[in-house]
Amino acid sequence: MSKFSLSALQLALPQGDNRERIAAAVASMLRRYPWVQMVLLPELATYGPGIDQAQPRGGEAERFYQQLAKQHGIWFVPGSLYEREGDRVFNMLPVIDPNGHVVTRYRKIYPFRPFEAGVTSGDQIVVFDIPGVGRFGVSICYDGWFPEVSRALVWRGAEVILHPTMTGTLDRPNELVIAQANAIMNQCYFIDVNNAGALGNGRSIAVGPDGDVLHQAGEQSEELVLTLDLQRVRDARRDGFKGLGQVLKSFRDTPVRYPCYNEAEQVPASLEALGPLALRERSVR
């Protein structure tokens, strides 16, 4: 079986506890589209930004979503939650199976610094298998700006990358280009679902392995209901992008070892000269 049905919910939500709103949106969508096998939410959709909402691993919100997944018999990726571990906070995404079990968790590798202050970087690439379908990878928002993240997921076998975001800034059009580029460079599905309303400016996008835009949402609440055919990924990777460049084979076979991936390589002076990662200060005239 290579086909899999997914719904990415672009929701217009306020800042606050949105669990019941999310549960109602999931139930409403499944009444219209009962064949959907997975539901994907945007980044931090549950409470909005604010590390004061951080919960311990397996906390109240995660348990709520485990019950929701089990109730509907769906794979559920509820965006991300702030997770507290000791004195550290991570931007964490759980993946929940149709039995309500958390099969894996991913911690955002690239918090949106300097704006996402107080959030610790994760250090693990995360993929998971859906039996009889294929392998999925996860990344969160600013991770998408770093091609190394998507390439590492694909190196681990990901055929679909699920990418929740929370973007309300003027760089959203650029993120759409990045989403399409990630799909093209890796011959994979790339599903980028953004918040709307108070938590984001929408324009979620789903891209296929040939770079085709399956759907691009507007700026209000919208349900992206998609049937992914993972055979398309396998064909594109074997036969080449649109029958042309066989990108992943070339990446696999190159003798080059890139210096930026060598832990022993020193950071070049040109990058050191950029200065610290900090908010810009107002210019004094």
PDB file of C-alpha atoms in Angstrom:
ATOM      1  CA  MET A   1       0.000   0.000   0.000  1.00  0.00           C
ATOM      2  CA  SER A   2       1.605   3.256  -1.111  1.00  0.00           C
ATOM      3  CA  LYS A   3      -1.322   5.655  -0.670  1.00  0.00           C
ATOM      4  CA  PHE A   4      -2.018   7.454   2.588  1.00  0.00           C
ATOM      5  CA  SER A   5      -4.625  10.074   3.493  1.00  0.00           C
ATOM      6  CA  LEU A   6      -3.631  13.069   5.582  1.00  0.00           C
ATOM      7  CA  SER A   7      -5.374  16.235   6.741  1.00  0.00           C
ATOM      8  CA  ALA A   8      -3.317  19.276   7.703  1.00  0.00           C
ATOM      9  CA  LEU A   9      -5.496  21.660   9.698  1.00  0.00           C
ATOM     10  CA  GLN A  10      -4.706  25.348   9.314  1.00  0.00           C
ATOM     11  CA  LEU A  11      -6.633  26.716  12.283  1.00  0.00           C
ATOM     12  CA  ALA A  12      -7.362  30.313  13.303  1.00  0.00           C
ATOM     13  CA  LEU A  13      -6.838  30.021  17.050  1.00  0.00           C
ATOM     14  CA  PRO A  14      -6.349  32.521  19.871  1.00  0.00           C
ATOM     15  CA  GLN A  15      -3.529  32.438  22.378  1.00  0.00           C
ATOM     16  CA  GLY A  16      -4.648  30.266  25.271  1.00  0.00           C
ATOM     17  CA  ASP A  17      -5.790  26.708  25.884  1.00  0.00           C
ATOM     18  CA  ASN A  18      -7.054  25.524  22.486  1.00  0.00           C
ATOM     19  CA  ARG A  19      -7.414  21.809  23.203  1.00  0.00           C
ATOM     20  CA  GLU A  20     -11.208  21.705  23.010  1.00  0.00           C
ATOM     21  CA  ARG A  21     -11.242  23.863  19.866  1.00  0.00           C
ATOM     22  CA  ILE A  22      -8.740  21.503  18.273  1.00  0.00           C
ATOM     23  CA  ALA A  23     -10.737  18.427  19.305  1.00  0.00           C
ATOM     24  CA  ALA A  24     -13.883  19.948  17.773  1.00  0.00           C
ATOM     25  CA  ALA A  25     -12.029  20.801  14.532  1.00  0.00           C
ATOM     26  CA  VAL A  26     -10.651  17.262  14.246  1.00  0.00           C
ATOM     27  CA  ALA A  27     -14.083  15.708  14.826  1.00  0.00           C
ATOM     28  CA  SER A  28     -15.720  18.049  12.317  1.00  0.00           C
ATOM     29  CA  MET A  29     -13.116  17.296   9.654  1.00  0.00           C
ATOM     30  CA  LEU A  30     -13.415  13.538  10.162  1.00  0.00           C
ATOM     31  CA  ARG A  31     -17.192  13.674   9.775  1.00  0.00           C
ATOM     32  CA  ARG A  32     -16.651  15.142   6.300  1.00  0.00           C
ATOM     33  CA  TYR A  33     -13.598  13.067   5.411  1.00  0.00           C
ATOM     34  CA  PRO A  34     -13.882   9.788   7.349  1.00  0.00           C
ATOM     35  CA  TRP A  35     -11.142   8.116   5.278  1.00  0.00           C
ATOM     36  CA  VAL A  36      -8.382  10.405   6.672  1.00  0.00           C
ATOM     37  CA  GLN A  37      -5.662   8.397   8.419  1.00  0.00           C
ATOM     38  CA  MET A  38      -3.510  11.177   9.900  1.00  0.00           C
ATOM     39  CA  VAL A  39      -4.165  14.676  11.244  1.00  0.00           C
ATOM     40  CA  LEU A  40      -1.370  17.246  11.388  1.00  0.00           C
ATOM     41  CA  LEU A  41      -1.550  20.537  13.321  1.00  0.00           C
ATOM     42  CA  PRO A  42       0.647  23.665  13.230  1.00  0.00           C
ATOM     43  CA  GLU A  43       3.482  24.509  15.608  1.00  0.00           C
ATOM     44  CA  LEU A  44       2.445  25.497  19.161  1.00  0.00           C
ATOM     45  CA  ALA A  45      -1.240  25.468  18.187  1.00  0.00           C
ATOM     46  CA  THR A  46      -2.303  24.158  21.596  1.00  0.00           C
ATOM     47  CA  TYR A  47      -1.365  27.176  23.704  1.00  0.00           C
ATOM     48  CA  GLY A  48       0.429  29.585  21.392  1.00  0.00           C
ATOM     49  CA  PRO A  49       3.924  30.915  22.078  1.00  0.00           C
ATOM     50  CA  GLY A  50       5.159  31.326  25.621  1.00  0.00           C
ATOM     51  CA  ILE A  51       7.455  29.007  27.504  1.00  0.00           C
ATOM     52  CA  ASP A  52       5.416  29.620  30.655  1.00  0.00           C
ATOM     53  CA  GLN A  53       3.062  26.977  29.209  1.00  0.00           C
ATOM     54  CA  ALA A  54       5.808  24.333  29.155  1.00  0.00           C
ATOM     55  CA  GLN A  55       4.798  20.937  30.555  1.00  0.00           C
ATOM     56  CA  PRO A  56       6.841  17.906  31.561  1.00  0.00           C
ATOM     57  CA  ARG A  57       7.116  15.011  29.117  1.00  0.00           C
ATOM     58  CA  GLY A  58       3.859  13.074  29.021  1.00  0.00           C
ATOM     59  CA  GLY A  59       2.005  16.052  30.482  1.00  0.00           C
ATOM     60  CA  GLU A  60      -1.672  16.951  30.440  1.00  0.00           C
ATOM     61  CA  ALA A  61      -1.817  18.191  26.839  1.00  0.00           C
ATOM     62  CA  GLU A  62      -0.017  15.168  25.423  1.00  0.00           C
ATOM     63  CA  ARG A  63      -2.317  12.809  27.317  1.00  0.00           C
ATOM     64  CA  PHE A  64      -5.323  14.717  25.964  1.00  0.00           C
ATOM     65  CA  TYR A  65      -4.101  14.155  22.425  1.00  0.00           C
ATOM     66  CA  GLN A  66      -3.380  10.498  23.063  1.00  0.00           C
ATOM     67  CA  GLN A  67      -7.028  10.027  23.987  1.00  0.00           C
ATOM     68  CA  LEU A  68      -8.133  12.007  20.936  1.00  0.00           C
ATOM     69  CA  ALA A  69      -6.047   9.843  18.598  1.00  0.00           C
ATOM     70  CA  LYS A  70      -7.390   6.659  20.177  1.00  0.00           C
ATOM     71  CA  GLN A  71     -10.978   7.909  20.087  1.00  0.00           C
ATOM     72  CA  HIS A  72     -10.818   8.537  16.329  1.00  0.00           C
ATOM     73  CA  GLY A  73      -8.348   5.772  15.436  1.00  0.00           C
ATOM     74  CA  ILE A  74      -5.976   8.147  13.651  1.00  0.00           C
ATOM     75  CA  TRP A  75      -2.309   8.974  13.525  1.00  0.00           C
ATOM     76  CA  PHE A  76      -2.092  12.354  15.224  1.00  0.00           C
ATOM     77  CA  VAL A  77       0.716  14.907  15.068  1.00  0.00           C
ATOM     78  CA  PRO A  78      -0.588  17.793  17.219  1.00  0.00           C
ATOM     79  CA  GLY A  79       1.965  20.369  16.150  1.00  0.00           C
ATOM     80  CA  SER A  80       4.384  21.082  18.967  1.00  0.00           C
ATOM     81  CA  LEU A  81       4.314  21.816  22.679  1.00  0.00           C
ATOM     82  CA  TYR A  82       6.832  23.431  24.959  1.00  0.00           C
ATOM     83  CA  GLU A  83       8.345  20.660  27.057  1.00  0.00           C
ATOM     84  CA  ARG A  84      10.197  21.302  30.312  1.00  0.00           C
ATOM     85  CA  GLU A  85      13.041  19.064  31.432  1.00  0.00           C
ATOM     86  CA  GLY A  86      14.771  20.349  34.548  1.00  0.00           C
ATOM     87  CA  ASP A  87      15.749  23.953  33.866  1.00  0.00           C
ATOM     88  CA  ARG A  88      15.564  23.525  30.090  1.00  0.00           C
ATOM     89  CA  VAL A  89      12.624  24.033  27.706  1.00  0.00           C
ATOM     90  CA  PHE A  90      12.339  22.361  24.297  1.00  0.00           C
ATOM     91  CA  ASN A  91       9.935  22.912  21.406  1.00  0.00           C
ATOM     92  CA  MET A  92       8.735  19.302  21.164  1.00  0.00           C
ATOM     93  CA  LEU A  93       6.502  17.489  18.686  1.00  0.00           C
ATOM     94  CA  PRO A  94       4.905  14.129  19.641  1.00  0.00           C
ATOM     95  CA  VAL A  95       3.762  11.533  17.104  1.00  0.00           C
ATOM     96  CA  ILE A  96       0.788   9.490  18.326  1.00  0.00           C
ATOM     97  CA  ASP A  97      -0.483   6.287  16.707  1.00  0.00           C
ATOM     98  CA  PRO A  98      -4.142   5.198  16.303  1.00  0.00           C
ATOM     99  CA  ASN A  99      -3.955   3.271  19.589  1.00  0.00           C
ATOM    100  CA  GLY A 100      -3.027   6.432  21.461  1.00  0.00           C
ATOM    101  CA  HIS A 101       0.627   5.513  21.965  1.00  0.00           C
ATOM    102  CA  VAL A 102       3.394   8.090  21.549  1.00  0.00           C
ATOM    103  CA  VAL A 103       5.692   6.393  19.041  1.00  0.00           C
ATOM    104  CA  THR A 104       8.334   9.136  19.004  1.00  0.00           C
ATOM    105  CA  ARG A 105       9.026  12.739  19.976  1.00  0.00           C
ATOM    106  CA  TYR A 106      11.050  15.372  18.159  1.00  0.00           C
ATOM    107  CA  ARG A 107      12.724  18.419  19.684  1.00  0.00           C
ATOM    108  CA  LYS A 108      13.179  21.372  17.340  1.00  0.00           C
ATOM    109  CA  ILE A 109      16.832  21.593  16.356  1.00  0.00           C
ATOM    110  CA  TYR A 110      16.762  25.258  15.329  1.00  0.00           C
ATOM    111  CA  PRO A 111      14.665  27.436  17.659  1.00  0.00           C
ATOM    112  CA  PHE A 112      13.949  30.766  15.995  1.00  0.00           C
ATOM    113  CA  ARG A 113      16.715  32.602  17.783  1.00  0.00           C
ATOM    114  CA  PRO A 114      17.069  35.292  18.894  1.00  0.00           C
ATOM    115  CA  PHE A 115      13.280  35.615  18.969  1.00  0.00           C
ATOM    116  CA  GLU A 116      12.452  32.181  20.449  1.00  0.00           C
ATOM    117  CA  ALA A 117      14.403  32.999  23.599  1.00  0.00           C
ATOM    118  CA  GLY A 118      14.837  30.503  26.408  1.00  0.00           C
ATOM    119  CA  VAL A 119      14.348  27.436  24.198  1.00  0.00           C
ATOM    120  CA  THR A 120      17.053  24.761  24.042  1.00  0.00           C
ATOM    121  CA  SER A 121      18.006  23.111  20.743  1.00  0.00           C
ATOM    122  CA  GLY A 122      17.214  19.457  20.202  1.00  0.00           C
ATOM    123  CA  ASP A 123      19.963  17.237  18.827  1.00  0.00           C
ATOM    124  CA  GLN A 124      18.193  14.256  17.226  1.00  0.00           C
ATOM    125  CA  ILE A 125      16.899  13.630  13.702  1.00  0.00           C
ATOM    126  CA  VAL A 126      13.542  11.826  14.010  1.00  0.00           C
ATOM    127  CA  VAL A 127      11.806   9.516  11.538  1.00  0.00           C
ATOM    128  CA  PHE A 128       9.056   6.969  12.124  1.00  0.00           C
ATOM    129  CA  ASP A 129       7.414   4.210  10.122  1.00  0.00           C
ATOM    130  CA  ILE A 130       3.750   3.733   9.321  1.00  0.00           C
ATOM    131  CA  PRO A 131       3.474  -0.015   8.786  1.00  0.00           C
ATOM    132  CA  GLY A 132       2.675  -0.981   5.222  1.00  0.00           C
ATOM    133  CA  VAL A 133       2.949   2.640   4.023  1.00  0.00           C
ATOM    134  CA  GLY A 134       6.412   4.136   4.432  1.00  0.00           C
ATOM    135  CA  ARG A 135       8.718   6.319   6.478  1.00  0.00           C
ATOM    136  CA  PHE A 136       7.889   9.825   7.669  1.00  0.00           C
ATOM    137  CA  GLY A 137      10.175  12.521   9.073  1.00  0.00           C
ATOM    138  CA  VAL A 138       9.390  15.570  11.195  1.00  0.00           C
ATOM    139  CA  SER A 139      10.822  19.058  11.464  1.00  0.00           C
ATOM    140  CA  ILE A 140       9.479  22.306  12.916  1.00  0.00           C
ATOM    141  CA  CYS A 141       9.260  25.789  11.384  1.00  0.00           C
ATOM    142  CA  TYR A 142      12.761  27.365  11.339  1.00  0.00           C
ATOM    143  CA  ASP A 143      14.302  23.912  10.807  1.00  0.00           C
ATOM    144  CA  GLY A 144      13.099  24.219   7.227  1.00  0.00           C
ATOM    145  CA  TRP A 145      15.582  27.023   6.554  1.00  0.00           C
ATOM    146  CA  PHE A 146      18.453  24.580   7.036  1.00  0.00           C
ATOM    147  CA  PRO A 147      18.654  22.089   4.134  1.00  0.00           C
ATOM    148  CA  GLU A 148      20.776  19.822   6.307  1.00  0.00           C
ATOM    149  CA  VAL A 149      17.714  18.921   8.395  1.00  0.00           C
ATOM    150  CA  SER A 150      15.609  17.742   5.459  1.00  0.00           C
ATOM    151  CA  ARG A 151      18.559  16.001   3.850  1.00  0.00           C
ATOM    152  CA  ALA A 152      19.342  14.175   7.126  1.00  0.00           C
ATOM    153  CA  LEU A 153      15.714  13.032   7.376  1.00  0.00           C
ATOM    154  CA  VAL A 154      15.851  11.733   3.813  1.00  0.00           C
ATOM    155  CA  TRP A 155      19.223  10.084   4.507  1.00  0.00           C
ATOM    156  CA  ARG A 156      17.364   8.196   7.254  1.00  0.00           C
ATOM    157  CA  GLY A 157      14.751   7.126   4.708  1.00  0.00           C
ATOM    158  CA  ALA A 158      11.983   9.732   5.065  1.00  0.00           C
ATOM    159  CA  GLU A 159       9.599   9.855   2.106  1.00  0.00           C
ATOM    160  CA  VAL A 160       7.269  12.441   3.663  1.00  0.00           C
ATOM    161  CA  ILE A 161       8.374  15.385   5.815  1.00  0.00           C
ATOM    162  CA  LEU A 162       5.754  16.785   8.171  1.00  0.00           C
ATOM    163  CA  HIS A 163       6.581  20.400   8.976  1.00  0.00           C
ATOM    164  CA  PRO A 164       4.376  22.368  11.396  1.00  0.00           C
ATOM    165  CA  THR A 165       5.041  26.111  11.534  1.00  0.00           C
ATOM    166  CA  MET A 166       3.936  29.166  13.456  1.00  0.00           C
ATOM    167  CA  THR A 167       4.714  32.081  11.171  1.00  0.00           C
ATOM    168  CA  GLY A 168       3.012  35.451  11.283  1.00  0.00           C
ATOM    169  CA  THR A 169       5.844  37.489   9.810  1.00  0.00           C
ATOM    170  CA  LEU A 170       6.622  38.963   6.406  1.00  0.00           C
ATOM    171  CA  ASP A 171       8.915  36.077   5.468  1.00  0.00           C
ATOM    172  CA  ARG A 172       6.027  33.660   4.919  1.00  0.00           C
ATOM    173  CA  PRO A 173       6.276  33.950   1.093  1.00  0.00           C
ATOM    174  CA  ASN A 174       9.943  32.958   1.380  1.00  0.00           C
ATOM    175  CA  GLU A 175       8.999  29.921   3.461  1.00  0.00           C
ATOM    176  CA  LEU A 176       6.740  28.748   0.654  1.00  0.00           C
ATOM    177  CA  VAL A 177       9.727  28.791  -1.699  1.00  0.00           C
ATOM    178  CA  ILE A 178      11.801  26.913   0.890  1.00  0.00           C
ATOM    179  CA  ALA A 179       9.088  24.256   1.305  1.00  0.00           C
ATOM    180  CA  GLN A 180       8.997  23.698  -2.433  1.00  0.00           C
ATOM    181  CA  ALA A 181      12.800  23.598  -2.613  1.00  0.00           C
ATOM    182  CA  ASN A 182      13.007  21.016   0.194  1.00  0.00           C
ATOM    183  CA  ALA A 183      10.608  18.761  -1.710  1.00  0.00           C
ATOM    184  CA  ILE A 184      12.448  19.221  -5.013  1.00  0.00           C
ATOM    185  CA  MET A 185      15.959  18.660  -3.644  1.00  0.00           C
ATOM    186  CA  ASN A 186      14.918  15.506  -1.815  1.00  0.00           C
ATOM    187  CA  GLN A 187      12.151  14.117  -4.054  1.00  0.00           C
ATOM    188  CA  CYS A 188       9.772  13.873  -1.107  1.00  0.00           C
ATOM    189  CA  TYR A 189       6.418  15.150   0.044  1.00  0.00           C
ATOM    190  CA  PHE A 190       6.817  18.274   2.175  1.00  0.00           C
ATOM    191  CA  ILE A 191       3.744  19.280   4.192  1.00  0.00           C
ATOM    192  CA  ASP A 192       4.108  22.729   5.785  1.00  0.00           C
ATOM    193  CA  VAL A 193       1.075  23.639   7.908  1.00  0.00           C
ATOM    194  CA  ASN A 194       0.909  27.089   9.485  1.00  0.00           C
ATOM    195  CA  ASN A 195      -1.373  28.680  12.055  1.00  0.00           C
ATOM    196  CA  ALA A 196      -3.889  31.325  11.080  1.00  0.00           C
ATOM    197  CA  GLY A 197      -5.687  34.010  13.089  1.00  0.00           C
ATOM    198  CA  ALA A 198      -3.837  35.343  16.123  1.00  0.00           C
ATOM    199  CA  LEU A 199      -1.076  32.712  15.847  1.00  0.00           C
ATOM    200  CA  GLY A 200      -0.028  32.998  12.216  1.00  0.00           C
ATOM    201  CA  ASN A 201      -0.713  34.238   8.708  1.00  0.00           C
ATOM    202  CA  GLY A 202      -1.646  30.901   7.162  1.00  0.00           C
ATOM    203  CA  ARG A 203      -0.704  30.045   3.573  1.00  0.00           C
ATOM    204  CA  SER A 204       0.032  26.422   4.421  1.00  0.00           C
ATOM    205  CA  ILE A 205       1.510  24.476   1.530  1.00  0.00           C
ATOM    206  CA  ALA A 206       1.764  20.836   0.494  1.00  0.00           C
ATOM    207  CA  VAL A 207       4.358  19.945  -2.142  1.00  0.00           C
ATOM    208  CA  GLY A 208       4.850  16.693  -4.036  1.00  0.00           C
ATOM    209  CA  PRO A 209       8.118  14.914  -4.958  1.00  0.00           C
ATOM    210  CA  ASP A 210       8.219  16.549  -8.387  1.00  0.00           C
ATOM    211  CA  GLY A 211       7.934  20.012  -6.843  1.00  0.00           C
ATOM    212  CA  ASP A 212       4.247  20.221  -7.688  1.00  0.00           C
ATOM    213  CA  VAL A 213       2.135  22.309  -5.301  1.00  0.00           C
ATOM    214  CA  LEU A 214      -0.673  19.998  -4.227  1.00  0.00           C
ATOM    215  CA  HIS A 215      -2.421  22.793  -2.383  1.00  0.00           C
ATOM    216  CA  GLN A 216      -1.669  26.229  -1.017  1.00  0.00           C
ATOM    217  CA  ALA A 217      -4.084  27.609   1.551  1.00  0.00           C
ATOM    218  CA  GLY A 218      -5.248  31.164   2.079  1.00  0.00           C
ATOM    219  CA  GLU A 219      -4.947  33.107   5.324  1.00  0.00           C
ATOM    220  CA  GLN A 220      -8.042  31.834   7.171  1.00  0.00           C
ATOM    221  CA  SER A 221      -8.946  28.459   8.651  1.00  0.00           C
ATOM    222  CA  GLU A 222      -8.644  25.726   6.052  1.00  0.00           C
ATOM    223  CA  GLU A 223      -8.452  21.939   5.860  1.00  0.00           C
ATOM    224  CA  LEU A 224      -5.820  20.522   3.535  1.00  0.00           C
ATOM    225  CA  VAL A 225      -7.080  16.993   2.839  1.00  0.00           C
ATOM    226  CA  LEU A 226      -4.530  15.099   0.789  1.00  0.00           C
ATOM    227  CA  THR A 227      -3.942  11.597  -0.511  1.00  0.00           C
ATOM    228  CA  LEU A 228      -0.217  10.992  -0.717  1.00  0.00           C
ATOM    229  CA  ASP A 229       1.100   8.328  -3.068  1.00  0.00           C
ATOM    230  CA  LEU A 230       4.505   7.274  -1.796  1.00  0.00           C
ATOM    231  CA  GLN A 231       5.146   5.350  -4.997  1.00  0.00           C
ATOM    232  CA  ARG A 232       5.617   8.758  -6.602  1.00  0.00           C
ATOM    233  CA  VAL A 233       8.530   9.371  -4.226  1.00  0.00           C
ATOM    234  CA  ARG A 234      10.111   6.016  -5.021  1.00  0.00           C
ATOM    235  CA  ASP A 235       9.724   6.531  -8.769  1.00  0.00           C
ATOM    236  CA  ALA A 236      11.172  10.058  -8.657  1.00  0.00           C
ATOM    237  CA  ARG A 237      14.181   8.936  -6.634  1.00  0.00           C
ATOM    238  CA  ARG A 238      14.859   5.960  -8.878  1.00  0.00           C
ATOM    239  CA  ASP A 239      14.159   7.542 -12.276  1.00  0.00           C
ATOM    240  CA  GLY A 240      15.143  11.158 -11.570  1.00  0.00           C
ATOM    241  CA  PHE A 241      13.350  14.436 -10.945  1.00  0.00           C
ATOM    242  CA  LYS A 242      10.859  14.634 -13.824  1.00  0.00           C
ATOM    243  CA  GLY A 243      12.903  11.880 -15.444  1.00  0.00           C
ATOM    244  CA  LEU A 244      16.047  14.032 -15.270  1.00  0.00           C
ATOM    245  CA  GLY A 245      18.518  14.489 -12.399  1.00  0.00           C
ATOM    246  CA  GLN A 246      18.829  11.527 -10.032  1.00  0.00           C
ATOM    247  CA  VAL A 247      19.728  13.798  -7.159  1.00  0.00           C
ATOM    248  CA  LEU A 248      19.861  11.407  -4.216  1.00  0.00           C
ATOM    249  CA  LYS A 249      21.957   8.892  -6.131  1.00  0.00           C
ATOM    250  CA  SER A 250      24.437  11.646  -6.959  1.00  0.00           C
ATOM    251  CA  PHE A 251      24.553  12.779  -3.335  1.00  0.00           C
ATOM    252  CA  ARG A 252      25.081   9.180  -2.229  1.00  0.00           C
ATOM    253  CA  ASP A 253      27.874   8.524  -4.709  1.00  0.00           C
ATOM    254  CA  THR A 254      29.947  11.718  -4.544  1.00  0.00           C
ATOM    255  CA  PRO A 255      33.492  11.310  -3.174  1.00  0.00           C
ATOM    256  CA  VAL A 256      33.359  14.805  -1.649  1.00  0.00           C
ATOM    257  CA  ARG A 257      33.164  15.145   2.137  1.00  0.00           C
ATOM    258  CA  TYR A 258      31.917  18.611   2.929  1.00  0.00           C
ATOM    259  CA  PRO A 259      34.011  20.562   5.438  1.00  0.00           C
ATOM    260  CA  CYS A 260      30.976  22.076   7.181  1.00  0.00           C
ATOM    261  CA  TYR A 261      29.968  18.545   8.236  1.00  0.00           C
ATOM    262  CA  ASN A 262      33.389  17.708   9.661  1.00  0.00           C
ATOM    263  CA  GLU A 263      33.428  18.179  13.421  1.00  0.00           C
ATOM    264  CA  ALA A 264      37.201  18.670  13.358  1.00  0.00           C
ATOM    265  CA  GLU A 265      36.923  21.549  10.887  1.00  0.00           C
ATOM    266  CA  GLN A 266      37.284  25.000  12.444  1.00  0.00           C
ATOM    267  CA  VAL A 267      34.524  27.567  11.963  1.00  0.00           C
ATOM    268  CA  PRO A 268      35.811  29.886   9.229  1.00  0.00           C
ATOM    269  CA  ALA A 269      36.766  33.456  10.049  1.00  0.00           C
ATOM    270  CA  SER A 270      34.074  34.734   7.665  1.00  0.00           C
ATOM    271  CA  LEU A 271      31.362  33.193   9.848  1.00  0.00           C
ATOM    272  CA  GLU A 272      33.024  34.107  13.141  1.00  0.00           C
ATOM    273  CA  ALA A 273      33.065  37.717  11.931  1.00  0.00           C
ATOM    274  CA  LEU A 274      29.260  37.783  11.817  1.00  0.00           C
ATOM    275  CA  GLY A 275      29.193  38.353  15.577  1.00  0.00           C
ATOM    276  CA  PRO A 276      26.902  36.861  18.236  1.00  0.00           C
ATOM    277  CA  LEU A 277      23.373  35.581  17.610  1.00  0.00           C
ATOM    278  CA  ALA A 278      21.417  38.407  19.241  1.00  0.00           C
ATOM    279  CA  LEU A 279      18.631  40.873  18.560  1.00  0.00           C
ATOM    280  CA  ARG A 280      19.604  43.913  16.570  1.00  0.00           C
ATOM    281  CA  GLU A 281      19.949  47.121  18.507  1.00  0.00           C
ATOM    282  CA  ARG A 282      18.442  50.435  17.503  1.00  0.00           C
ATOM    283  CA  SER A 283      20.876  52.607  15.603  1.00  0.00           C
ATOM    284  CA  VAL A 284      21.898  55.819  17.361  1.00  0.00           C
ATOM    285  CA  ARG A 285      22.194  58.850  15.116  1.00  0.00           C
TER     286      ARG A 285
END
